[in-house]
CSV table of C-alpha atoms in Angstrom, one decimal:
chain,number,residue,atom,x,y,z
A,271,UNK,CA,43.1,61.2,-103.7
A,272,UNK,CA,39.3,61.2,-102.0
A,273,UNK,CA,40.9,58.0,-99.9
A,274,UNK,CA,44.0,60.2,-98.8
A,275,UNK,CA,41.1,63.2,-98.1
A,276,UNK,CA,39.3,60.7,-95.7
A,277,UNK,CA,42.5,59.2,-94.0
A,278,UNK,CA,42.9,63.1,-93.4
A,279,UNK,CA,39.9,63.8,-92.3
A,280,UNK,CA,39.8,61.2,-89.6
A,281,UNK,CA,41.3,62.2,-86.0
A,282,UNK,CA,42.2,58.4,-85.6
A,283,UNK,CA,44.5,59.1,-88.1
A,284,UNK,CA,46.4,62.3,-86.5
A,285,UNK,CA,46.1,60.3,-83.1
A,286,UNK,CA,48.0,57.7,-84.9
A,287,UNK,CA,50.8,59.9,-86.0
A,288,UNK,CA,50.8,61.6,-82.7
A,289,UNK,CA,51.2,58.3,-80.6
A,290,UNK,CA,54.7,57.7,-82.7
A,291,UNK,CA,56.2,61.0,-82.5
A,292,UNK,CA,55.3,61.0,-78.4
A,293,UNK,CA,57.0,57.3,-78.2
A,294,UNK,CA,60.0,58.6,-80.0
A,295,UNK,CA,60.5,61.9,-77.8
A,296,UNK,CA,59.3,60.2,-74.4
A,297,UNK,CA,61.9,57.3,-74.5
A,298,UNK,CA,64.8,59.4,-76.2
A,299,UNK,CA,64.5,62.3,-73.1
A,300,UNK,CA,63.7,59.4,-70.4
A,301,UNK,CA,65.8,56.9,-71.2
A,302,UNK,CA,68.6,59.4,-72.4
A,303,UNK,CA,68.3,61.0,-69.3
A,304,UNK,CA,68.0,58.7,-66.5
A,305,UNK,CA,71.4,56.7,-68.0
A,306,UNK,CA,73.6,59.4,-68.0
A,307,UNK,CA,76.0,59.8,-65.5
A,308,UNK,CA,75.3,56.3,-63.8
A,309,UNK,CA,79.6,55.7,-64.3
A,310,UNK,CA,80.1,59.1,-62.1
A,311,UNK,CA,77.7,57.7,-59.6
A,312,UNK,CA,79.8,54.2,-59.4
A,313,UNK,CA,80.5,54.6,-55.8
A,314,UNK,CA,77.1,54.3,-54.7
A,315,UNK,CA,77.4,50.4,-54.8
A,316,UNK,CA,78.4,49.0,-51.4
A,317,UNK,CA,80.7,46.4,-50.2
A,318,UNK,CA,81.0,44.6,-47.1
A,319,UNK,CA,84.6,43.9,-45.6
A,320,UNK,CA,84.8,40.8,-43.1
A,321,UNK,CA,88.4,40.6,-41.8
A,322,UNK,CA,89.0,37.7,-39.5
A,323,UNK,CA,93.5,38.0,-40.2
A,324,UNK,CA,94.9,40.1,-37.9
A,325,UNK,CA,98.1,40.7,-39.9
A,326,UNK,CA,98.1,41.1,-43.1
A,327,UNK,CA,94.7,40.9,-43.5
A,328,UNK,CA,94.0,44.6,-41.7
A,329,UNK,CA,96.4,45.9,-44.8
A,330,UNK,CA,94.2,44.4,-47.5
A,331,UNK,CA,91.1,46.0,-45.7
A,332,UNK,CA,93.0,49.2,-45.7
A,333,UNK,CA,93.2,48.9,-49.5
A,334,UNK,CA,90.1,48.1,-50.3
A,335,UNK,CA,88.5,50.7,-48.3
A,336,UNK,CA,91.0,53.6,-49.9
A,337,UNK,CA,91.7,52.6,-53.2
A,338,UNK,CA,88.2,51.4,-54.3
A,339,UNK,CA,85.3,54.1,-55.7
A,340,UNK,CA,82.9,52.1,-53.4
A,341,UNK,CA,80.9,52.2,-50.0
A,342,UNK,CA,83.0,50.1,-48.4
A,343,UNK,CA,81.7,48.6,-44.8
A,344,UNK,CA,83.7,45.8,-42.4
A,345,UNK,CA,81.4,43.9,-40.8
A,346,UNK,CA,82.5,41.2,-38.3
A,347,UNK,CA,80.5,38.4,-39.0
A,348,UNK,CA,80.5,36.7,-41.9
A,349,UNK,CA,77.1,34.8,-41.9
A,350,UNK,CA,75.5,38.1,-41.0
A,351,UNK,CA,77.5,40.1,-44.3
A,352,UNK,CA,76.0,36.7,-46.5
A,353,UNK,CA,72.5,37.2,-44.6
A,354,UNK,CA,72.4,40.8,-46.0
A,355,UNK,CA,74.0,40.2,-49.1
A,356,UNK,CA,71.1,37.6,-50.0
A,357,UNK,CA,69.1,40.3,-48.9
A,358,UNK,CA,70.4,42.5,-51.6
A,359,UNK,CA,72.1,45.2,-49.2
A,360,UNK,CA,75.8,45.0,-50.4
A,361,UNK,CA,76.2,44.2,-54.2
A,362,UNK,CA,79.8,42.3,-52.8
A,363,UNK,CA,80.9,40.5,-49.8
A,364,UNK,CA,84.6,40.2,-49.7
A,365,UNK,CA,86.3,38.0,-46.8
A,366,UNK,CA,89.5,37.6,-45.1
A,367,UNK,CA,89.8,34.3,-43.6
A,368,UNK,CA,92.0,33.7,-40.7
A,369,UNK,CA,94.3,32.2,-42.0
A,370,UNK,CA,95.9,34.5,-45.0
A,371,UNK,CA,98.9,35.2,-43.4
A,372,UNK,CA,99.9,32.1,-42.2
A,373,UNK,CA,98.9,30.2,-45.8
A,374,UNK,CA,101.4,33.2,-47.5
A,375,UNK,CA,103.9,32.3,-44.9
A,376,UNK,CA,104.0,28.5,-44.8
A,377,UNK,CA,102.4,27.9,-48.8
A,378,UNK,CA,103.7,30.9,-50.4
A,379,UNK,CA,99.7,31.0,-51.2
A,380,UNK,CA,96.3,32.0,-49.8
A,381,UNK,CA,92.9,32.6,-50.9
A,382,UNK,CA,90.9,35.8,-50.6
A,383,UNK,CA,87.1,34.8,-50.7
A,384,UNK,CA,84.0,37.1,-52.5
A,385,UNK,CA,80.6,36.7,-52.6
A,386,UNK,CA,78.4,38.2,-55.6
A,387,UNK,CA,74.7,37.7,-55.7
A,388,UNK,CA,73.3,37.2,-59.0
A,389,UNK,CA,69.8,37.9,-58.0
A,390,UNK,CA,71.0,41.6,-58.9
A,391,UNK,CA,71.1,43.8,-61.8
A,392,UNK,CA,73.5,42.7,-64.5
A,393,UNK,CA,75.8,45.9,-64.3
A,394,UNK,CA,76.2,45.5,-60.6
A,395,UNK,CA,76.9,41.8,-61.5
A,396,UNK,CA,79.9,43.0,-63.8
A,397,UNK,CA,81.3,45.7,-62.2
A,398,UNK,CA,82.0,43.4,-58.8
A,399,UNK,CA,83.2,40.6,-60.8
A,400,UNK,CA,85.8,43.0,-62.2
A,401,UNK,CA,86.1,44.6,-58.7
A,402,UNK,CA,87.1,41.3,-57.0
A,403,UNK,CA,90.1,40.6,-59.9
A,404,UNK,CA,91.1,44.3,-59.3
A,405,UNK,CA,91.5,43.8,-55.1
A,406,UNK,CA,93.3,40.2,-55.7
A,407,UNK,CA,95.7,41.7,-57.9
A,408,UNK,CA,96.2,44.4,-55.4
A,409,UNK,CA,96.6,42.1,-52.7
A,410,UNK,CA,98.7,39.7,-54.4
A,411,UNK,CA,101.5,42.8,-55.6
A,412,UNK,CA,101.3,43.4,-51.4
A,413,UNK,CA,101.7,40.5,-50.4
A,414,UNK,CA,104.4,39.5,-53.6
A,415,UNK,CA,106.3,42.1,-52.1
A,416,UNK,CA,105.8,41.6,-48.5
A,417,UNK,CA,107.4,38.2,-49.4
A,418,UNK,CA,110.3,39.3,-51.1
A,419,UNK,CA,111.3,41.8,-48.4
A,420,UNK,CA,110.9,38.7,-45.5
A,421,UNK,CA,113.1,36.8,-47.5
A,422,UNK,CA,115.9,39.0,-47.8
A,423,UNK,CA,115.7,39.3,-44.3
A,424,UNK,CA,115.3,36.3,-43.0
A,425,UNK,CA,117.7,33.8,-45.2
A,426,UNK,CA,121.1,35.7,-44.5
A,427,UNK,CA,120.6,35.7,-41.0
A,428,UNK,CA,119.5,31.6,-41.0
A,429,UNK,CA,122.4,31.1,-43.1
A,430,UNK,CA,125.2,33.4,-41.0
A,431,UNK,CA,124.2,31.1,-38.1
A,432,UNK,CA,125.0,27.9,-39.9
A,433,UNK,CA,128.2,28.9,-42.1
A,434,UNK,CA,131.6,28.2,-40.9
A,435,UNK,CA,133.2,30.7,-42.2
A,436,UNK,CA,131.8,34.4,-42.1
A,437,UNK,CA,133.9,35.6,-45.1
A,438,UNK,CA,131.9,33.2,-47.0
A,439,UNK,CA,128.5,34.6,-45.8
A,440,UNK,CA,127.3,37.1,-48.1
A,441,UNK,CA,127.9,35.6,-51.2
A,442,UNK,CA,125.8,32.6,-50.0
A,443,UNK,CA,122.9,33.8,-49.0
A,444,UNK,CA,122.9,36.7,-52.0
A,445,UNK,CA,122.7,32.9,-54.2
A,446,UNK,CA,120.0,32.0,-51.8
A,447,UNK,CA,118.0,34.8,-51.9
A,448,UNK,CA,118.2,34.6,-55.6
A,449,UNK,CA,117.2,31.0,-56.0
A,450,UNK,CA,114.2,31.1,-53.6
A,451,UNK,CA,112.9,34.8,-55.4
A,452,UNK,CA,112.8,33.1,-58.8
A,453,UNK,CA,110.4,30.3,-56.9
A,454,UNK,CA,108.7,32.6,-55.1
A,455,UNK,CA,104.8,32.6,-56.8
A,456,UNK,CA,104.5,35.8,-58.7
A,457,UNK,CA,100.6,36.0,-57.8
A,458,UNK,CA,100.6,34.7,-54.4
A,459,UNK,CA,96.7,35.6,-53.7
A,460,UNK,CA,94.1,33.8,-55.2
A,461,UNK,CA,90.7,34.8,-56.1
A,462,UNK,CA,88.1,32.5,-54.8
A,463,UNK,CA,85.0,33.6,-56.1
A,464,UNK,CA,81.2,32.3,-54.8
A,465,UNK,CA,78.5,33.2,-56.9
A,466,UNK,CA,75.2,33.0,-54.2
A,467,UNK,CA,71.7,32.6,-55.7
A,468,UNK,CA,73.5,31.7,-58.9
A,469,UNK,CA,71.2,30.2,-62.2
A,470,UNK,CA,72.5,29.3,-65.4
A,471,UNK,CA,71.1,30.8,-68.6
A,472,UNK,CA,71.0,34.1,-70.4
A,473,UNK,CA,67.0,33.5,-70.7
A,474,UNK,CA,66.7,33.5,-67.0
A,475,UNK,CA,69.0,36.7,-66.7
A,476,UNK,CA,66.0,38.6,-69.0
A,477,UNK,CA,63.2,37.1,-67.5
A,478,UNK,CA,62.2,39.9,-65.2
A,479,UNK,CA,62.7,42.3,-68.0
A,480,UNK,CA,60.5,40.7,-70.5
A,481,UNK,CA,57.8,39.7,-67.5
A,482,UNK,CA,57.7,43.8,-66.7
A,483,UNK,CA,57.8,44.8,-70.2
A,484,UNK,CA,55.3,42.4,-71.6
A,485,UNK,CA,53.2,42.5,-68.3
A,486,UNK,CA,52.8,46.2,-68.3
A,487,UNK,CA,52.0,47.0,-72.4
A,488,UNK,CA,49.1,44.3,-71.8
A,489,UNK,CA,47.7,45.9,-69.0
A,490,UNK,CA,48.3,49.4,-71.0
A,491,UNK,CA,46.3,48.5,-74.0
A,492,UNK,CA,43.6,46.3,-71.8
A,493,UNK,CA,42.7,49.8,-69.8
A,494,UNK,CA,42.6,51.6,-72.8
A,495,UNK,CA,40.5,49.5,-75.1
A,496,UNK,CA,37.9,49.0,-71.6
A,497,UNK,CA,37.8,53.1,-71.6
A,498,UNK,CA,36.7,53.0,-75.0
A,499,UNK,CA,33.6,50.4,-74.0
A,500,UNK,CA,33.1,52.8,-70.8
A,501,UNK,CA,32.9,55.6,-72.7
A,502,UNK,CA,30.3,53.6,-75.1
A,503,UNK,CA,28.4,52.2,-72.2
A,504,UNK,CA,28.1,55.1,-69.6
A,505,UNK,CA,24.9,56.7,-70.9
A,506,UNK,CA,23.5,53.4,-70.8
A,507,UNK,CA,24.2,51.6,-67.7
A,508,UNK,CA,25.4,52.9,-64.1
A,509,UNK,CA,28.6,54.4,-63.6
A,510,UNK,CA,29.6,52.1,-60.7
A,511,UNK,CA,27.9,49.2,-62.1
A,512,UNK,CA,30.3,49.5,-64.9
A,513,UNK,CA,33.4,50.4,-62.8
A,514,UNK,CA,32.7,47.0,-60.5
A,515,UNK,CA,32.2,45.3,-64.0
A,516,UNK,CA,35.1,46.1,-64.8
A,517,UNK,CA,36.9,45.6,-62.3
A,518,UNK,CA,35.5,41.8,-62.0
A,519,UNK,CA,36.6,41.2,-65.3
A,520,UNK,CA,40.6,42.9,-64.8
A,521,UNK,CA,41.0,40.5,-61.7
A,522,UNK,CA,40.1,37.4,-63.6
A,523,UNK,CA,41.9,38.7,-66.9
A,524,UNK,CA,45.4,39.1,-64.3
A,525,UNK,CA,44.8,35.3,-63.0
A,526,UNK,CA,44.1,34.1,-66.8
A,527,UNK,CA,47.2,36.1,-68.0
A,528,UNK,CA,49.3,35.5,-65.5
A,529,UNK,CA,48.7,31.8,-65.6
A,530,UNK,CA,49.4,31.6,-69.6
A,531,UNK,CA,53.1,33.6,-68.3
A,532,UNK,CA,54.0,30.6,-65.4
A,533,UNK,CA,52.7,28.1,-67.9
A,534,UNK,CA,55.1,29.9,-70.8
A,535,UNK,CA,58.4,29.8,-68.1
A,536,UNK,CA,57.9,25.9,-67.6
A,537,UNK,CA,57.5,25.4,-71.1
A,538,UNK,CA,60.6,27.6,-71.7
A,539,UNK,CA,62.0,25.6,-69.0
A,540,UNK,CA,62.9,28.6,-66.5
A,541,UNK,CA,63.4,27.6,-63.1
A,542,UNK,CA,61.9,29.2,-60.2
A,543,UNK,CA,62.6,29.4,-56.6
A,544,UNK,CA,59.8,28.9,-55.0
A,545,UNK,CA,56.3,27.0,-55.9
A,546,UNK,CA,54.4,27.3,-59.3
A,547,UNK,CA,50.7,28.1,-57.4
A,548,UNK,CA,53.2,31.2,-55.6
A,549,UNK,CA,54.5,32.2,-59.1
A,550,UNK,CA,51.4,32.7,-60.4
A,551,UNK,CA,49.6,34.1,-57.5
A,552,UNK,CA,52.8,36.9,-57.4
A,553,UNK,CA,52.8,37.4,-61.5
A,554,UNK,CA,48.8,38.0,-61.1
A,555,UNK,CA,49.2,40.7,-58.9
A,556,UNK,CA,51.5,42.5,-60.5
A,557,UNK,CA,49.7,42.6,-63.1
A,558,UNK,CA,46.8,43.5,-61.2
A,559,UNK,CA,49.0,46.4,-60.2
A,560,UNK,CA,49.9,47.8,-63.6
A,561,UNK,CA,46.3,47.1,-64.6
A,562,UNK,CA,45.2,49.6,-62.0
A,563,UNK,CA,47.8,51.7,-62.7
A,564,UNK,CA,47.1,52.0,-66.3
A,565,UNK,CA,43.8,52.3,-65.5
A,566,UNK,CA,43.4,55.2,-63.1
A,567,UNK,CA,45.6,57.7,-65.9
A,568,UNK,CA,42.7,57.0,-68.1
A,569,UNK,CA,39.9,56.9,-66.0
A,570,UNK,CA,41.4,60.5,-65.0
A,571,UNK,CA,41.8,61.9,-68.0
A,572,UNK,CA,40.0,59.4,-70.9
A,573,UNK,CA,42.2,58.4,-73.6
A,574,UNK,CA,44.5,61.2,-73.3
A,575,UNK,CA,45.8,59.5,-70.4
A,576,UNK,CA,47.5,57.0,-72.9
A,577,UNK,CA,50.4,59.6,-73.0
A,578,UNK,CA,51.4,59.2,-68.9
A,579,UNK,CA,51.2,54.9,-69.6
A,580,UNK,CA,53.6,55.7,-72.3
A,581,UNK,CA,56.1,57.9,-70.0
A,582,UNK,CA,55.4,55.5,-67.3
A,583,UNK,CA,56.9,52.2,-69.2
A,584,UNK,CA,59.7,54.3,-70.3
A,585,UNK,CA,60.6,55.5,-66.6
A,586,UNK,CA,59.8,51.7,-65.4
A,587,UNK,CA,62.1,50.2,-68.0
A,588,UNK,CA,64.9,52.7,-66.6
A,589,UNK,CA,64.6,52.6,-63.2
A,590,UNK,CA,63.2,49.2,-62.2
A,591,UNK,CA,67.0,47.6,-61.4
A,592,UNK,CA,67.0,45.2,-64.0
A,593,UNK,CA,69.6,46.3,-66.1
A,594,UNK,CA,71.2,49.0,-64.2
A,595,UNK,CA,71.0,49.1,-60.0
A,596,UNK,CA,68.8,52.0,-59.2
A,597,UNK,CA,71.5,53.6,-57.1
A,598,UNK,CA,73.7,54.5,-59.9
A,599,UNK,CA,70.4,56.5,-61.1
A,600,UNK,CA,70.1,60.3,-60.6
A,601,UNK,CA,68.4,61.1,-57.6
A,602,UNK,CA,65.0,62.0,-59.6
A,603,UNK,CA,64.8,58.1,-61.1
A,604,UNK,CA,66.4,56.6,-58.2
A,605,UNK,CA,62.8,58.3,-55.8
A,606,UNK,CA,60.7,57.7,-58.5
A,607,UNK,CA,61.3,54.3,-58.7
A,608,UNK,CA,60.3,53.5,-55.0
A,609,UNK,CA,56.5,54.8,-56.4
A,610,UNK,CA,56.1,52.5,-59.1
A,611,UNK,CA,55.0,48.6,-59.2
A,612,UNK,CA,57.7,47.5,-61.2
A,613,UNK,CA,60.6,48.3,-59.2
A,614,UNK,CA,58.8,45.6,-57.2
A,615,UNK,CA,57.9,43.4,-59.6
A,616,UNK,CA,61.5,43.3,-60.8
A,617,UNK,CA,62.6,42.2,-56.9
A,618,UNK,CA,59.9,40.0,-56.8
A,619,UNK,CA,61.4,38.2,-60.3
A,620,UNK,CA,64.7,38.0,-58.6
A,621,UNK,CA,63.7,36.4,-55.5
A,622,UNK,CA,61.7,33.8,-58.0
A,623,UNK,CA,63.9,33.0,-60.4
A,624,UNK,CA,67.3,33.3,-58.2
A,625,UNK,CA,66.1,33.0,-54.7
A,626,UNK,CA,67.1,35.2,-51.4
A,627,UNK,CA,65.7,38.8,-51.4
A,628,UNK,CA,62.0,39.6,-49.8
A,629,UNK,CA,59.0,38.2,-51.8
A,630,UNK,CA,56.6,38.9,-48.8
A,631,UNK,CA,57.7,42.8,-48.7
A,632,UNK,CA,57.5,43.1,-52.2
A,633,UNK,CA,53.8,41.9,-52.2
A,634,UNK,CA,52.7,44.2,-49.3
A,635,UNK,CA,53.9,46.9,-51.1
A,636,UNK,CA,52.0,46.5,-54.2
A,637,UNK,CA,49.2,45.9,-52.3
A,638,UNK,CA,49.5,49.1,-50.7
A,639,UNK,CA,50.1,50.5,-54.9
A,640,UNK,CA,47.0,49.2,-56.2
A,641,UNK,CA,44.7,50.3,-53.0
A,642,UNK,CA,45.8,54.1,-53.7
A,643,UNK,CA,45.7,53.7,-57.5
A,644,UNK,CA,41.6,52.1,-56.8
A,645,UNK,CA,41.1,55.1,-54.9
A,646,UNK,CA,42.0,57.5,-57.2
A,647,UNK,CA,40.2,56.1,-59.9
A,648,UNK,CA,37.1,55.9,-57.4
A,649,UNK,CA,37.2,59.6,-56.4
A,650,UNK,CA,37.3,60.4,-60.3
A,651,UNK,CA,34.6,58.4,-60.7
A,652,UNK,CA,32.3,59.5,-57.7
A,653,UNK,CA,32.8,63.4,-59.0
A,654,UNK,CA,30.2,63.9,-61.7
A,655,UNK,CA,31.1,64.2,-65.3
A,656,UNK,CA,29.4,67.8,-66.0
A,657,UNK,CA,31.3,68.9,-62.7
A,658,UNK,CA,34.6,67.8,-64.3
A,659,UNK,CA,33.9,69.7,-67.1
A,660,UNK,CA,32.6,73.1,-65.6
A,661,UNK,CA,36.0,72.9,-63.5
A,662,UNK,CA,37.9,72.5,-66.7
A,663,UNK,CA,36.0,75.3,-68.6
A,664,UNK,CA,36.5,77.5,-65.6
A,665,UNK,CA,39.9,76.9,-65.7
A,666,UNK,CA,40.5,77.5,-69.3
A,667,UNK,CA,38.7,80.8,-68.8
């Protein structure tokens, strides 16, 4: 009983409690909350149309763009629809070559072409793939049809001209018809899909999932435990000497880090797009970025601060585009996401691991992230601590 009394008597011990129940309600309201709805908001995702058939080609484009819940744009040129689609601005490209009419006319067959980019959430990834069977079936009933009505046209006129005997006519070509409709390919348009950017793997798939999730709790629990020294240390030594301490040691703890996480993908073996020395250099400042992050909620409010890192990872895990495409998010997730670094780093992880996509962007904007997030921790720091305090007190009155 006197140990339960002490356990009770501790605040580390409430603080402990307290940390589970906030876990439990901040990822059950966040998480609950920004994936609701995303099926109403299905026709954000945008597909690009590039018709190049000027027959029935223009009838397929008609169908996609009524019958599909989509932002549907037809673009001209088809290298430039691929150019964006790498870039990640249409989750589909879906092209109609030349010659579809003339391959239904003369083959009975013809080949509508899509292109999906993997470097893109998994949802997005599904939904198109399902998208692209649902427009070939469409066209194929068209154009199964179209092909049935030409025929029934066509044959009892070719075969009037040739018979010798017009009595004899009808009956003819009515066996005709028949014969050729029960040849006739039932599914006359194929689906020839192209999967750009494409890597094998279900590890590589969750790879910028687990690099944001494992990168950011790190960087969480490193800020906090380095409050606690600051708080130890700042009666002792200088408040900036300690800040610049500290700030030597979270740049050299990113590159350390971040090295063991390239070193762990080789081992792994996870293929990357684009150098090893690049990898690393990208995965340490990203975690630079949470690191400052992470560190400017507790340098602004002390260990207490704790509770924004924990609503932060739960918003990041929602609205970074790993799982889910941020545009199928409500509006609030959808902008919030554009203010946090691992909407970027996720980006970042596709351009790596898939290729396409813009690394250099992605690093000038987390650039920009972790200079505000350093200057917000300096201005807290540069305000005296008995200031802080009267404010607060004055406040509270």
């Amino acid at each position: 009983m006197n140990v339960l009394k002490r356990f009770f008597r501790t605040r580390e011990t409430y603080l402990g409690i307290a940390a589970a129940l906030i876990l439990q309600l901040v990822f059950f309201s966040v998480w609950l909350t920004g994936y609701d709805g995303i099926n109403d908001r299905v026709d954000q995702l945008k597909i690009a149309v590039t018709n190049e058939d000027t027959e029935l080609g223009k009838d397929v484009a008609k169908t996609v763009a009524e019958q599909i819940p989509f932002k549907v744009t037809e673009v001209d040129n088809l290298t430039e629809a691929k150019e964006k689609l790498d870039l990640r601005e249409w989750d589909m490209v879906i092209h109609i070559p030349k010659s579809f009419t003339e391959d239904l006319q003369e083959k009975q067959s013809a080949n509508l072409n899509y292109y999906i980019n993997q470097a893109n959430p998994t949802l997005s990834k599904q939904i198109m793939e399902k998208t692209a069977k649902t427009v070939t079936d469409e066209a194929s009933d068209q154009a199964y049809i179209g092909i049935q009505d030409q025929i029934k046209k066509v044959i009892p006129k070719e075969v009037a001209s040739q018979a010798p005997d017009s009595e004899q006519v009808e009956p003819i070509a009515e066996k005709i018809v028949d014969q050729v409709q029960k040849h006739t390919e039932i599914h006359p348009v194929k689906m020839s899909l192209t999967k750009t950017n494409n890597v094998e793997g279900f590890s590589s798939n969750m790879l910028p999932l687990l690099v944001i999730l494992a990168s950011f709790i790190g960087a969480m629990i490193m800020s906090m435990q380095f409050q606690i020294v600051a708080d130890v240390l700042k009666d002792k030594c200088n408040k900036w000497a300690i800040f610049l301490i500290r700030l030597g040691i979270n740049i050299v703890a990113s590159l350390m880090i971040s090295l063991l996480t390239v070193v762990l993908m080789r081992l792994f073996g996870i293929d990357i797009q684009i150098s090893i020395f690049s990898a690393w250099m990208f995965q340490s400042l990203l975690f630079f970025s949470f690191v400052c992050l992470t560190q400017m909620f507790v340098i602004l409010f002390g260990i207490p601060g704790m509770v924004f890192n924990i609503i932060v990872v739960a918003i990041q895990l929602v609205s970074s585009g790993v799982m889910v495409p941020r545009d199928m998010l409500s509006s609030f997730y959808a902008r919030i996401s554009e203010y946090l670094p691992a909407t970027y780093g996720v980006d970042g992880y596709f351009s790596i691991v898939y290729g396409g996509g813009d690394l250099a962007a992605d690093v000038r904007i987390l650039l920009i992230m972790i200079a505000v997030t350093l200057v917000v921790a300096l201005g807290r720091i540069a305000i005296p601590s008995k200031t802080v305090s009267k404010q607060m007190i004055e406040k509270g009155a």
